[in-house]
Short mmCIF file of C-alpha atoms in Angstrom, two decimals:
data_model
loop_
_atom_site.label_atom_id
_atom_site.label_comp_id
_atom_site.label_asym_id
_atom_site.label_seq_id
_atom_site.Cartn_x
_atom_site.Cartn_y
_atom_site.Cartn_z
CA MET A 8 0.81 53.50 -6.52
CA SER A 9 -2.74 53.29 -7.75
CA SER A 10 -4.69 50.38 -8.34
CA SER A 11 -6.74 50.01 -11.41
CA PRO A 12 -10.36 48.55 -11.34
CA PRO A 13 -10.90 45.17 -12.24
CA SER A 14 -11.54 44.38 -15.99
CA GLN A 15 -15.31 43.73 -17.22
CA ALA A 16 -14.19 40.10 -17.81
CA THR A 17 -12.94 39.61 -14.22
CA ALA A 18 -16.11 41.07 -12.94
CA GLN A 19 -18.25 38.64 -14.86
CA LYS A 20 -16.01 35.76 -13.88
CA ARG A 21 -16.46 36.40 -10.23
CA PRO A 22 -20.24 35.63 -9.88
CA ARG A 23 -19.66 32.61 -12.13
CA ARG A 24 -17.08 31.10 -9.82
CA ILE A 25 -19.31 31.88 -6.74
CA LEU A 26 -22.20 29.90 -8.48
CA VAL A 27 -20.09 26.94 -9.45
CA LEU A 28 -18.66 26.79 -5.88
CA ALA A 29 -22.13 27.08 -4.35
CA ALA A 30 -23.48 24.32 -6.45
CA PHE A 31 -21.24 21.72 -4.93
CA LEU A 32 -21.03 23.17 -1.47
CA VAL A 33 -24.86 23.12 -0.91
CA PRO A 34 -25.09 19.41 -1.71
CA LEU A 35 -21.89 18.79 0.39
CA ALA A 36 -23.46 20.62 3.53
CA LEU A 37 -26.48 18.58 3.20
CA PHE A 38 -24.62 15.38 3.03
CA LEU A 39 -22.36 15.86 5.88
CA THR A 40 -25.19 16.83 8.11
CA LEU A 41 -27.04 13.67 7.21
CA THR A 42 -24.22 11.38 7.55
CA LEU A 43 -22.28 12.68 10.51
CA TYR A 44 -25.40 12.99 12.78
CA GLN A 45 -25.32 10.13 15.39
CA ILE A 46 -22.49 8.34 13.35
CA HIS A 47 -22.01 5.66 16.07
CA LEU A 48 -25.46 4.24 15.23
CA PRO A 49 -26.41 1.61 14.17
CA GLY A 50 -24.07 -0.96 15.62
CA PRO A 51 -21.14 -1.87 13.45
CA ASN A 52 -21.89 -4.73 10.99
CA TYR A 53 -19.46 -7.63 10.70
CA ASP A 54 -18.75 -6.86 6.91
CA GLU A 55 -18.06 -3.44 7.81
CA ALA A 56 -15.87 -4.09 10.89
CA VAL A 57 -13.96 -6.87 9.37
CA GLU A 58 -11.99 -4.46 7.14
CA ALA A 59 -10.96 -2.57 10.22
CA LYS A 60 -9.97 -5.77 12.23
CA ALA A 61 -6.57 -5.93 10.68
CA ALA A 62 -6.07 -2.17 10.95
CA VAL A 63 -6.77 -2.51 14.90
CA GLN A 64 -4.14 -5.43 15.19
CA LEU A 65 -1.62 -3.53 13.32
CA LEU A 66 -1.90 -0.48 15.40
CA ARG A 67 -2.15 -2.53 18.58
CA GLY A 68 0.92 -4.63 17.75
CA LEU A 69 -1.34 -7.60 18.06
CA PRO A 70 -1.00 -10.87 15.68
CA VAL A 71 -2.54 -9.98 12.31
CA GLU A 72 -5.16 -12.45 11.36
CA ALA A 73 -4.46 -12.49 7.48
CA HIS A 74 -7.36 -13.95 5.29
CA ARG A 75 -5.88 -17.41 4.30
CA ASP A 76 -2.55 -16.28 5.81
CA ALA A 77 -1.67 -14.46 2.74
CA VAL A 78 0.49 -11.52 3.44
CA VAL A 79 3.30 -9.34 2.38
CA THR A 80 6.14 -8.79 4.74
CA LEU A 81 7.43 -5.15 4.87
CA PHE A 82 10.03 -4.26 7.47
CA GLY A 83 9.05 -7.28 9.64
CA GLN A 84 5.46 -6.50 9.74
CA ARG A 85 2.91 -8.81 8.08
CA LEU A 86 0.56 -7.04 5.86
CA PRO A 87 -2.83 -8.74 4.85
CA LEU A 88 -3.49 -8.62 1.09
CA MET A 89 -7.17 -9.59 1.12
CA ILE A 90 -10.08 -9.48 3.77
CA VAL A 91 -12.12 -12.19 1.81
CA ASP A 92 -11.50 -13.96 -1.32
CA TYR A 93 -13.08 -11.21 -3.46
CA VAL A 94 -12.51 -8.09 -1.12
CA GLY A 95 -9.03 -6.48 -0.98
CA ALA A 96 -7.47 -4.63 2.04
CA LEU A 97 -7.45 -1.28 0.66
CA ASN A 98 -9.87 -0.02 3.18
CA THR A 99 -7.74 -1.61 5.92
CA TYR A 100 -4.78 0.70 5.21
CA GLY A 101 -7.06 3.74 4.68
CA LEU A 102 -8.31 3.24 8.14
CA LEU A 103 -4.87 3.11 9.63
CA LEU A 104 -4.57 6.79 9.30
CA PHE A 105 -8.13 7.70 10.63
CA PHE A 106 -7.52 5.31 13.59
CA LYS A 107 -4.10 6.98 14.25
CA ILE A 108 -5.70 10.32 14.20
CA GLY A 109 -9.03 9.87 15.79
CA GLY A 110 -8.31 6.71 17.84
CA ILE A 111 -9.81 3.41 17.29
CA SER A 112 -13.56 3.56 17.25
CA VAL A 113 -16.57 3.04 15.11
CA SER A 114 -16.96 6.72 14.35
CA ALA A 115 -13.26 6.96 13.29
CA MET A 116 -14.02 4.04 10.96
CA ARG A 117 -17.09 5.61 9.38
CA LEU A 118 -15.27 8.97 8.99
CA TRP A 119 -13.20 7.08 6.51
CA SER A 120 -16.16 5.92 4.66
CA ILE A 121 -18.00 9.11 4.77
CA SER A 122 -14.74 10.78 3.30
CA VAL A 123 -14.87 8.48 0.42
CA GLY A 124 -18.74 9.38 0.04
CA VAL A 125 -17.34 12.82 -0.30
CA ILE A 126 -15.26 12.03 -3.01
CA ILE A 127 -17.97 10.07 -4.81
CA LEU A 128 -20.09 13.31 -4.53
CA GLY A 129 -17.31 15.61 -5.87
CA LEU A 130 -16.79 12.98 -8.77
CA THR A 131 -20.41 12.90 -9.77
CA TYR A 132 -20.41 16.83 -9.71
CA LEU A 133 -17.34 17.09 -11.81
CA LEU A 134 -18.61 14.19 -14.27
CA ALA A 135 -22.02 15.96 -14.69
CA ARG A 136 -20.40 19.19 -15.15
CA GLU A 137 -18.18 18.01 -17.90
CA VAL A 138 -20.71 16.02 -19.88
CA ALA A 139 -23.96 18.03 -19.41
CA GLY A 140 -23.18 21.43 -17.68
CA LEU A 141 -23.45 23.30 -14.47
CA ARG A 142 -27.23 22.86 -14.03
CA ALA A 143 -26.78 19.04 -14.40
CA ALA A 144 -23.93 19.00 -12.12
CA PHE A 145 -25.81 20.91 -9.21
CA LEU A 146 -28.99 18.60 -9.67
CA ALA A 147 -26.83 15.42 -9.67
CA ALA A 148 -24.80 16.28 -6.69
CA LEU A 149 -28.16 17.35 -4.79
CA LEU A 150 -30.02 14.40 -5.78
CA LEU A 151 -27.16 11.97 -4.67
CA ALA A 152 -26.40 13.94 -1.46
CA VAL A 153 -29.77 13.26 0.11
CA GLN A 154 -30.69 10.03 -1.56
CA PRO A 155 -31.37 7.71 1.37
CA SER A 156 -29.51 4.58 -0.16
CA PHE A 157 -26.39 6.68 -0.67
CA VAL A 158 -26.57 8.48 2.68
CA PHE A 159 -26.98 5.46 4.81
CA PHE A 160 -24.82 3.19 2.69
CA SER A 161 -22.00 5.94 2.88
CA ARG A 162 -22.16 5.77 6.66
CA GLN A 163 -21.35 2.20 6.64
CA GLY A 164 -19.44 2.37 3.26
CA ILE A 165 -16.74 -0.19 4.03
CA TYR A 166 -19.83 -2.64 4.61
CA VAL A 167 -20.53 -2.02 0.87
CA THR A 168 -16.85 -1.16 -0.21
CA ASN A 169 -17.85 2.13 -1.57
CA THR A 170 -14.21 2.68 -2.87
CA THR A 171 -15.32 0.78 -5.98
CA ILE A 172 -18.09 3.49 -6.49
CA ALA A 173 -15.33 6.01 -6.62
CA PHE A 174 -13.24 4.33 -8.91
CA SER A 175 -16.10 3.96 -11.46
CA LEU A 176 -16.67 7.46 -11.56
CA ALA A 177 -13.10 8.36 -11.78
CA ILE A 178 -12.67 6.03 -14.62
CA LEU A 179 -15.53 7.58 -16.74
CA LEU A 180 -14.15 11.17 -15.78
CA ALA A 181 -10.56 10.30 -17.05
CA LEU A 182 -11.91 8.71 -20.11
CA TRP A 183 -14.02 11.62 -20.83
CA ARG A 184 -11.09 13.98 -20.43
CA LEU A 185 -8.81 11.64 -22.59
CA ALA A 186 -11.35 11.96 -25.53
CA ARG A 187 -11.44 15.90 -24.84
CA THR A 188 -7.71 16.62 -24.35
CA GLY A 189 -6.01 13.63 -26.16
CA ASN A 190 -3.56 13.48 -23.04
CA LEU A 191 -2.78 9.73 -22.62
CA GLY A 192 -2.25 10.15 -18.74
CA TRP A 193 -5.92 10.04 -18.50
CA TRP A 194 -5.89 6.55 -20.21
CA TRP A 195 -3.07 5.14 -18.03
CA LEU A 196 -4.76 6.37 -14.94
CA THR A 197 -7.86 4.73 -15.98
CA ALA A 198 -5.83 1.20 -16.36
CA PHE A 199 -4.52 1.99 -12.74
CA LEU A 200 -7.80 2.55 -11.31
CA ALA A 201 -9.19 -0.42 -13.07
CA GLY A 202 -6.63 -2.63 -11.42
CA LEU A 203 -6.97 -1.12 -7.97
CA GLY A 204 -10.81 -1.20 -8.07
CA LEU A 205 -10.56 -4.72 -8.84
CA TRP A 206 -8.50 -5.41 -5.89
CA ALA A 207 -10.78 -3.30 -3.63
CA LYS A 208 -13.77 -5.48 -4.46
CA PHE A 209 -14.22 -7.77 -7.40
CA ILE A 210 -17.65 -6.51 -7.84
CA MET A 211 -15.69 -3.69 -9.81
CA LEU A 212 -16.08 -6.07 -12.73
CA TRP A 213 -19.55 -4.78 -13.38
CA PRO A 214 -18.93 -1.06 -13.98
CA LEU A 215 -15.59 -2.12 -15.98
CA VAL A 216 -17.83 -4.30 -18.19
CA ALA A 217 -20.30 -1.47 -18.59
CA THR A 218 -17.61 0.97 -19.43
CA VAL A 219 -15.88 -1.53 -22.06
CA VAL A 220 -19.23 -2.01 -23.83
CA LEU A 221 -20.28 1.75 -23.92
CA ALA A 222 -16.95 3.47 -24.52
CA PRO A 223 -16.80 2.48 -28.31
CA VAL A 224 -20.37 3.37 -28.75
CA VAL A 225 -19.79 6.92 -27.06
CA TRP A 226 -16.74 7.25 -29.25
CA VAL A 227 -18.60 6.66 -32.49
CA LEU A 228 -21.36 9.04 -31.63
CA ARG A 229 -18.84 11.57 -30.36
CA GLN A 230 -17.60 11.75 -34.20
CA LYS A 231 -20.91 11.76 -35.69
CA VAL A 232 -22.58 14.15 -33.10
CA GLU A 233 -19.86 16.00 -31.56
CA LEU A 234 -20.34 14.84 -27.92
CA ALA A 235 -17.10 16.52 -26.93
CA PRO A 236 -14.76 19.10 -28.48
CA ALA A 237 -12.28 17.45 -30.97
CA ALA A 238 -8.87 16.96 -29.42
CA GLY A 239 -6.96 15.04 -32.23
CA PHE A 240 -7.00 11.91 -30.26
CA SER A 241 -7.54 8.41 -31.89
CA PRO A 242 -8.03 5.18 -30.32
CA ARG A 243 -5.24 3.82 -32.57
CA GLN A 244 -2.77 5.71 -30.25
CA LEU A 245 -3.51 3.07 -27.40
CA LEU A 246 -2.59 0.27 -29.62
CA ARG A 247 1.10 1.52 -30.23
CA PRO A 248 3.54 -0.78 -28.60
CA ARG A 249 4.76 1.82 -25.91
CA ALA A 250 1.17 2.76 -25.03
CA LEU A 251 0.17 -0.86 -24.75
CA LEU A 252 3.18 -1.70 -22.42
CA ILE A 253 2.50 1.24 -20.22
CA THR A 254 -1.18 0.38 -20.11
CA LEU A 255 -0.31 -3.17 -18.93
CA ALA A 256 2.13 -2.05 -16.33
CA THR A 257 -0.12 0.68 -14.66
CA PHE A 258 -3.23 -1.86 -14.58
CA LEU A 259 -1.00 -4.75 -13.08
CA LEU A 260 0.43 -2.32 -10.54
CA GLY A 261 -3.02 -1.58 -9.34
CA LEU A 262 -3.98 -5.11 -9.36
CA SER A 263 -0.90 -6.52 -8.05
CA PRO A 264 -2.03 -7.17 -4.36
CA PHE A 265 -4.82 -9.34 -5.71
CA LEU A 266 -2.49 -11.07 -8.21
CA LEU A 267 -0.14 -11.91 -5.27
CA PHE A 268 -2.85 -13.18 -3.16
CA ASN A 269 -4.03 -15.41 -5.86
CA PHE A 270 -0.32 -16.66 -6.52
CA GLN A 271 -0.16 -17.52 -2.93
CA THR A 272 -3.70 -19.17 -2.58
CA GLY A 273 -5.60 -19.44 -5.92
CA ALA A 274 -8.55 -18.80 -3.66
CA THR A 275 -10.43 -16.22 -5.82
CA VAL A 276 -10.45 -18.36 -8.86
CA ALA A 277 -11.39 -21.19 -7.12
CA HIS A 278 -14.20 -19.25 -5.25
CA PHE A 279 -15.81 -18.18 -8.26
CA LEU A 280 -15.32 -21.44 -10.28
CA GLY A 281 -17.25 -23.06 -7.31
CA THR A 282 -20.10 -20.83 -7.36
CA LEU A 283 -20.65 -20.63 -11.19
CA ASN A 284 -23.90 -22.42 -10.89
CA GLN A 285 -25.08 -22.15 -7.21
CA SER A 286 -23.92 -19.38 -5.07
CA TYR A 287 -22.31 -20.06 -1.47
CA TYR A 288 -25.99 -18.89 0.05
CA GLY A 289 -27.78 -21.13 -2.43
CA VAL A 290 -28.71 -18.62 -5.39
CA GLU A 291 -29.21 -20.38 -8.65
CA ASN A 292 -27.24 -18.38 -11.10
CA SER A 293 -28.72 -20.33 -14.05
CA ALA A 294 -32.17 -18.95 -12.92
CA TYR A 295 -31.08 -15.60 -14.78
CA LEU A 296 -34.51 -14.24 -15.69
CA ALA A 297 -36.15 -15.06 -12.27
CA ASN A 298 -33.03 -13.29 -10.66
CA LEU A 299 -33.20 -10.35 -12.97
CA THR A 300 -36.96 -9.79 -11.97
CA ILE A 301 -35.86 -9.76 -8.20
CA ARG A 302 -33.08 -7.23 -9.05
CA TRP A 303 -35.50 -5.02 -11.16
CA GLY A 304 -37.79 -4.95 -7.86
CA GLN A 305 -34.99 -4.30 -5.65
CA LEU A 306 -33.77 -1.14 -7.71
CA GLY A 307 -37.02 0.26 -7.42
CA ASP A 308 -36.70 -0.17 -3.48
CA PHE A 309 -33.24 1.25 -3.75
CA LEU A 310 -34.35 4.24 -5.48
CA GLN A 311 -37.07 4.93 -2.93
CA GLY A 312 -34.74 3.88 0.07
CA ASP A 313 -37.23 1.71 1.94
CA HIS A 314 -34.90 -1.41 2.27
CA PHE A 315 -33.31 -0.05 5.45
CA TRP A 316 -35.46 -2.01 7.65
CA TYR A 317 -32.52 -2.71 10.07
CA LEU A 318 -32.44 0.79 11.15
CA GLY A 319 -35.77 0.79 12.68
CA GLY A 320 -38.28 1.17 9.98
CA ALA A 321 -38.85 1.42 6.26
CA PHE A 322 -39.30 4.90 4.80
CA VAL A 323 -40.12 6.07 1.39
CA ASP A 324 -38.64 8.60 -0.86
CA THR A 325 -41.75 8.99 -2.87
CA LEU A 326 -40.50 11.23 -5.79
CA ALA A 327 -37.05 9.42 -6.41
CA ARG A 328 -38.32 6.46 -8.49
CA PRO A 329 -40.80 8.40 -10.53
CA ALA A 330 -38.15 11.20 -11.29
CA TRP A 331 -35.76 8.78 -12.53
CA LEU A 332 -38.25 6.57 -14.80
CA LEU A 333 -39.68 9.76 -16.18
CA GLY A 334 -36.17 10.91 -17.31
CA LEU A 335 -35.98 8.17 -20.08
CA PRO A 336 -39.07 9.30 -21.89
CA ILE A 337 -37.87 12.93 -21.56
CA ILE A 338 -34.64 12.09 -23.27
CA LEU A 339 -36.42 10.34 -25.87
CA ALA A 340 -38.91 12.96 -26.68
CA VAL A 341 -36.07 15.69 -27.10
CA LEU A 342 -34.24 13.06 -29.32
CA ILE A 343 -37.18 13.04 -31.56
CA TRP A 344 -38.59 16.57 -31.15
CA ARG A 345 -35.14 18.15 -31.60
CA ARG A 346 -33.55 15.71 -33.98
CA HIS A 347 -32.70 18.33 -36.40
CA ASP A 348 -30.73 20.31 -33.59
CA PRO A 349 -27.07 18.75 -33.28
CA ARG A 350 -26.62 20.47 -30.15
CA GLN A 351 -29.92 19.34 -28.29
CA ARG A 352 -29.33 15.91 -29.79
CA ALA A 353 -25.80 15.63 -28.22
CA HIS A 354 -27.05 16.57 -24.82
CA ALA A 355 -29.91 14.05 -25.16
CA LEU A 356 -27.42 11.15 -25.88
CA ARG A 357 -25.09 12.24 -23.00
CA ALA A 358 -28.17 11.91 -20.61
CA LEU A 359 -29.05 8.59 -22.24
CA PHE A 360 -25.58 7.45 -21.54
CA PHE A 361 -26.21 7.22 -17.77
CA TYR A 362 -29.49 5.12 -18.25
CA ALA A 363 -27.64 2.79 -20.55
CA TYR A 364 -24.83 2.34 -17.97
CA ALA A 365 -27.45 1.60 -15.29
CA LEU A 366 -29.06 -1.01 -17.50
CA LEU A 367 -25.68 -2.55 -18.33
CA LEU A 368 -25.10 -2.82 -14.32
CA LEU A 369 -28.50 -4.17 -13.89
CA LEU A 370 -28.11 -7.03 -16.44
CA GLN A 371 -25.07 -8.09 -14.67
CA THR A 372 -26.47 -8.17 -11.07
CA PRO A 373 -28.33 -11.75 -11.19
CA LEU A 374 -25.02 -13.29 -11.41
CA THR A 375 -23.61 -13.65 -7.82
CA PRO A 376 -21.21 -15.62 -5.85
CA THR A 377 -23.08 -14.88 -2.70
CA ALA A 378 -26.57 -13.65 -2.50
CA LEU A 379 -29.14 -10.89 -4.13
CA TRP A 380 -28.24 -8.36 -1.55
CA TYR A 381 -29.23 -4.76 -1.88
CA THR A 382 -25.64 -3.72 -0.78
CA HIS A 383 -24.56 -4.51 -4.46
CA LEU A 384 -26.84 -1.89 -5.79
CA ALA A 385 -24.74 0.72 -3.97
CA LEU A 386 -22.85 0.98 -7.32
CA PHE A 387 -26.00 2.33 -8.90
CA SER A 388 -26.28 5.42 -6.57
CA PRO A 389 -24.36 7.98 -8.47
CA PHE A 390 -25.57 6.64 -11.98
CA LEU A 391 -29.36 7.12 -10.90
CA ALA A 392 -28.69 10.52 -9.60
CA LEU A 393 -26.73 11.41 -12.98
CA GLY A 394 -29.42 9.68 -15.14
CA ALA A 395 -32.26 11.68 -13.57
CA ALA A 396 -30.20 15.12 -13.39
CA THR A 397 -29.02 15.22 -16.90
CA ALA A 398 -32.52 14.17 -18.26
CA TRP A 399 -34.54 16.65 -16.26
CA SER A 400 -31.79 19.38 -16.94
CA LEU A 401 -32.19 18.57 -20.62
CA LEU A 402 -35.93 19.35 -20.30
CA PHE A 403 -35.25 22.78 -18.69
CA ARG A 404 -32.92 23.65 -21.42
CA GLN A 405 -35.75 23.77 -23.85
CA PHE A 406 -36.89 27.17 -21.95
CA SER A 407 -35.12 30.45 -21.98
CA LEU A 408 -32.81 31.17 -19.18
CA ARG A 409 -35.07 32.62 -16.32
CA PRO A 410 -37.84 29.85 -16.68
CA ALA A 411 -35.07 27.11 -16.93
CA ALA A 412 -33.56 28.58 -13.64
CA ILE A 413 -36.79 28.53 -11.82
CA PHE A 414 -37.99 25.31 -12.82
CA THR A 415 -34.59 23.79 -11.94
CA LEU A 416 -34.87 25.16 -8.44
CA LEU A 417 -38.26 24.01 -7.99
CA PHE A 418 -37.41 20.52 -9.19
CA ALA A 419 -34.46 20.49 -6.73
CA LEU A 420 -36.37 21.78 -3.88
CA LEU A 421 -39.32 19.11 -4.45
CA LEU A 422 -36.95 16.03 -4.74
CA THR A 423 -34.71 17.15 -2.08
CA ALA A 424 -37.57 17.75 0.41
CA SER A 425 -38.90 13.99 -0.50
CA SER A 426 -35.49 12.48 0.11
CA ILE A 427 -34.83 14.58 3.43
CA ARG A 428 -37.89 13.52 4.83
CA ALA A 429 -37.01 9.88 4.57
CA ASP A 430 -33.50 10.45 5.82
CA VAL A 431 -34.95 12.29 8.82
CA ASN A 432 -37.45 9.41 9.46
CA TYR A 433 -34.55 7.03 9.44
CA HIS A 434 -32.60 8.92 11.94
CA GLN A 435 -35.45 9.17 14.22
CA ALA A 436 -36.10 5.52 14.06
CA LEU A 437 -32.40 4.73 14.43
CA SER A 438 -32.45 6.81 17.65
CA ALA A 439 -35.05 4.60 18.99
CA SER A 440 -33.93 1.16 17.86
CA GLY A 441 -30.19 1.55 17.94
CA GLY A 442 -30.43 -0.95 14.95
CA TYR A 443 -31.67 -4.24 14.56
CA ALA A 444 -30.13 -7.70 13.90
CA ASP A 445 -26.55 -7.72 12.47
CA HIS A 446 -26.39 -3.90 12.86
CA SER A 447 -27.82 -3.77 16.56
CA ASP A 448 -26.02 -1.49 18.93
CA ALA A 449 -26.31 -4.47 21.26
CA SER A 450 -22.68 -5.15 20.22
CA TYR A 451 -21.52 -2.16 22.10
CA ARG A 452 -23.20 -3.68 25.44
CA LEU A 453 -22.23 -7.24 24.68
CA THR A 454 -18.47 -6.00 24.35
CA GLU A 455 -18.72 -4.12 27.58
CA THR A 456 -20.01 -7.03 29.34
CA LEU A 457 -17.05 -9.33 28.03
CA LEU A 458 -14.56 -6.46 29.03
CA GLU A 459 -16.31 -6.32 32.69
CA GLN A 460 -16.15 -10.10 33.08
CA GLY A 461 -12.76 -10.49 31.87
CA ILE A 462 -13.72 -12.69 29.01
CA ARG A 463 -11.07 -12.19 26.30
CA SER A 464 -11.45 -15.11 24.04
CA PRO A 465 -14.94 -16.31 23.85
CA TYR A 466 -16.11 -18.93 21.21
CA ALA A 467 -18.33 -17.35 18.47
CA LEU A 468 -20.82 -19.92 17.44
CA ASP A 469 -22.16 -17.78 14.79
CA TRP A 470 -21.24 -15.24 12.14
CA GLY A 471 -21.47 -11.57 13.39
CA PHE A 472 -19.43 -11.38 16.51
CA ASP A 473 -15.73 -11.46 15.84
CA ALA A 474 -15.02 -8.28 13.80
CA PRO A 475 -17.26 -5.73 15.66
CA ILE A 476 -16.11 -6.84 19.18
CA ILE A 477 -12.37 -6.78 18.30
CA LEU A 478 -13.10 -3.08 16.91
CA ILE A 479 -15.31 -1.78 19.85
CA SER A 480 -12.85 -3.36 22.46
CA ARG A 481 -9.77 -1.84 20.57
CA GLY A 482 -8.44 -5.42 20.22
CA GLU A 483 -8.78 -6.32 23.92
CA VAL A 484 -11.33 -9.20 23.23
CA ASN A 485 -10.82 -11.52 20.58
CA PRO A 486 -13.41 -14.05 19.70
CA ILE A 487 -12.43 -17.15 18.12
CA GLU A 488 -14.62 -17.90 15.25
CA TYR A 489 -15.83 -21.58 15.92
CA PHE A 490 -18.96 -22.00 13.92
CA GLY A 491 -17.09 -23.22 10.70
CA TYR A 492 -17.29 -21.50 7.20
CA ASP A 493 -17.17 -24.90 5.49
CA ARG A 494 -20.86 -25.14 5.23
CA TYR A 495 -23.44 -22.32 5.57
CA ASP A 496 -26.54 -24.71 6.12
CA ALA A 497 -25.24 -27.02 8.94
CA PRO A 498 -22.30 -27.55 11.14
CA ASP A 499 -19.33 -29.27 9.26
CA ASP A 500 -18.27 -32.99 10.07
CA GLY A 501 -15.66 -31.88 12.60
CA PHE A 502 -17.86 -29.64 14.68
CA ALA A 503 -18.83 -32.35 17.37
CA GLY A 504 -15.19 -33.55 17.65
CA ARG A 505 -14.01 -29.90 18.34
CA THR A 506 -16.69 -29.16 20.70
CA ARG A 507 -16.80 -31.97 23.31
CA PRO A 508 -13.53 -31.22 25.08
CA LEU A 509 -14.83 -27.56 25.38
CA LEU A 510 -17.84 -28.78 27.12
CA HIS A 511 -15.73 -29.74 30.00
CA ASP A 512 -13.76 -26.69 30.09
CA PRO A 513 -15.31 -24.38 32.80
CA ASN A 514 -13.44 -21.28 31.10
CA ALA A 515 -15.27 -22.03 27.82
CA ILE A 516 -17.59 -19.10 26.94
CA PHE A 517 -19.93 -19.60 23.80
CA LEU A 518 -21.59 -16.61 21.98
CA LEU A 519 -24.84 -17.15 20.21
CA HIS A 520 -27.33 -15.04 18.76
CA ALA A 521 -31.03 -15.27 19.23
CA PRO A 522 -32.67 -18.15 17.44
CA ASP A 523 -34.60 -15.95 15.16
CA ARG A 524 -31.38 -13.93 14.35
CA THR A 525 -28.97 -16.73 13.87
CA ASN A 526 -26.89 -16.20 10.52
CA PHE A 527 -25.40 -19.63 10.34
CA PRO A 528 -27.97 -22.39 11.09
CA GLY A 529 -27.63 -25.66 13.11
CA ARG A 530 -24.78 -24.70 15.40
CA ARG A 531 -26.98 -23.66 18.40
CA GLU A 532 -28.92 -26.98 18.02
CA ALA A 533 -25.75 -29.05 17.59
CA LEU A 534 -24.03 -27.48 20.94
CA MET A 535 -27.37 -28.13 22.83
CA ALA A 536 -27.47 -31.73 21.65
CA LEU A 537 -23.78 -32.50 22.40
CA ALA A 538 -24.22 -31.11 25.85
CA ALA A 539 -27.04 -33.32 26.38
CA GLU A 540 -25.08 -36.28 25.24
CA GLU A 541 -22.15 -35.35 27.50
CA GLY A 542 -24.40 -34.64 30.66
CA VAL A 543 -23.35 -30.84 30.83
CA GLN A 544 -25.72 -28.22 32.00
CA LEU A 545 -25.13 -25.06 29.84
CA GLU A 546 -25.48 -21.85 31.97
CA THR A 547 -26.66 -18.55 30.51
CA ILE A 548 -24.26 -15.80 31.66
CA ALA A 549 -25.88 -12.79 30.09
CA ILE A 550 -28.37 -11.87 27.22
#
């Protein structure tokens, strides 16, 4: 038999496929290099490790400490529904597989969150490619892969519950494909992911609100400017009884653990109602404009990545913020300059979508049940990269093919070098510091000391000890959280009554943070005062 040479069309497709593959594999390789290096540092943060605690207990056959004792029992095993009132146990169950394969460790925990980061990177690439083409997809994936905020939050992704970021992107991609293909399966996937994302962390409400606001606008513009090929799809199809029933069923399926938790406890509703005016940490939600000003400043810090002081320094990605800010005037200039060109206008509106999405996220961030933390801005990471990438690729589209390719490559190299410099500086600082405050690698040394001295149930007199120690010790040490969550600013009324008997127990060991690193204030001072009243001398075992 003789083989015939490949057709000309096949020969042309092969380089195209290689280019499409390389456009994602290069950013992926950079991302994995930056995130996997010294993966055990910094020390595990409490909010990161608390989602791993139940996974450790499940695997070790230990009693599972379920939040508010809300569980579903399956084959005799108590399975927790939520980690806190507004964070579900999704990551806990994701970690079971990683702990089973790689053993219980901080590194295995972070491999899960980095894997979610890879999914986010892939979804960003796919969304940009469908909306704005291969050049924008390459730029978006590359800018995100080296963005300091995305790199170091992905390493501790459970700390920011980065699954919600993946769900946000997946929903946008599914909606885009719904409009393009008319396949209602994409709509039902959207409903399921919306419910699942709200269970994962209720902050998912922010991207859902942004999506609900922008989706009708995009649809109207799509009809007028042809933002996507027509597929014979109409939103009226979603209002048919069968479609409505399936939509509701898939949404409730994703949300079911959250609903079951609140059926048992009502805690999430009570938590949000109790913090409408003032958050748990004292943020005045009524001071909306003042909070919005703070958030705008934080967004600038987030873009340039200089908010990771706890890694050992503060390093700036000097080009990230101007690149993103300049993207908006580029889009507006193309809209005006090429207003008579439907194709260019359509691409400009697509790029503008990502800026509008980021704006709608920003407008929601001043309202919080907790505090104005940088971790909330993790949701912005892919949308900042998508905005800048689509805007600048729009600019490069104005040139012929060869200059456009050169400008794209130069732009990518310039911004990538700026980001990587900050990333490398952070890794060098982290090698020296091990992490500061609630991210300190001292948690490893503390756990070793407790194990060596046979201390299995110390009393944690501050937030931050319990979950990291359980993770690092693989469940061998189980601190008792003793400081009390009822009040943040001072010990609760029952603190003294609980503590006096312990002061006369020679086996009672207390864990405290240094005074300038204490999270829940007043407990140390209350312990010292009670010891003086009882005539008990406290002894320092280790620092």
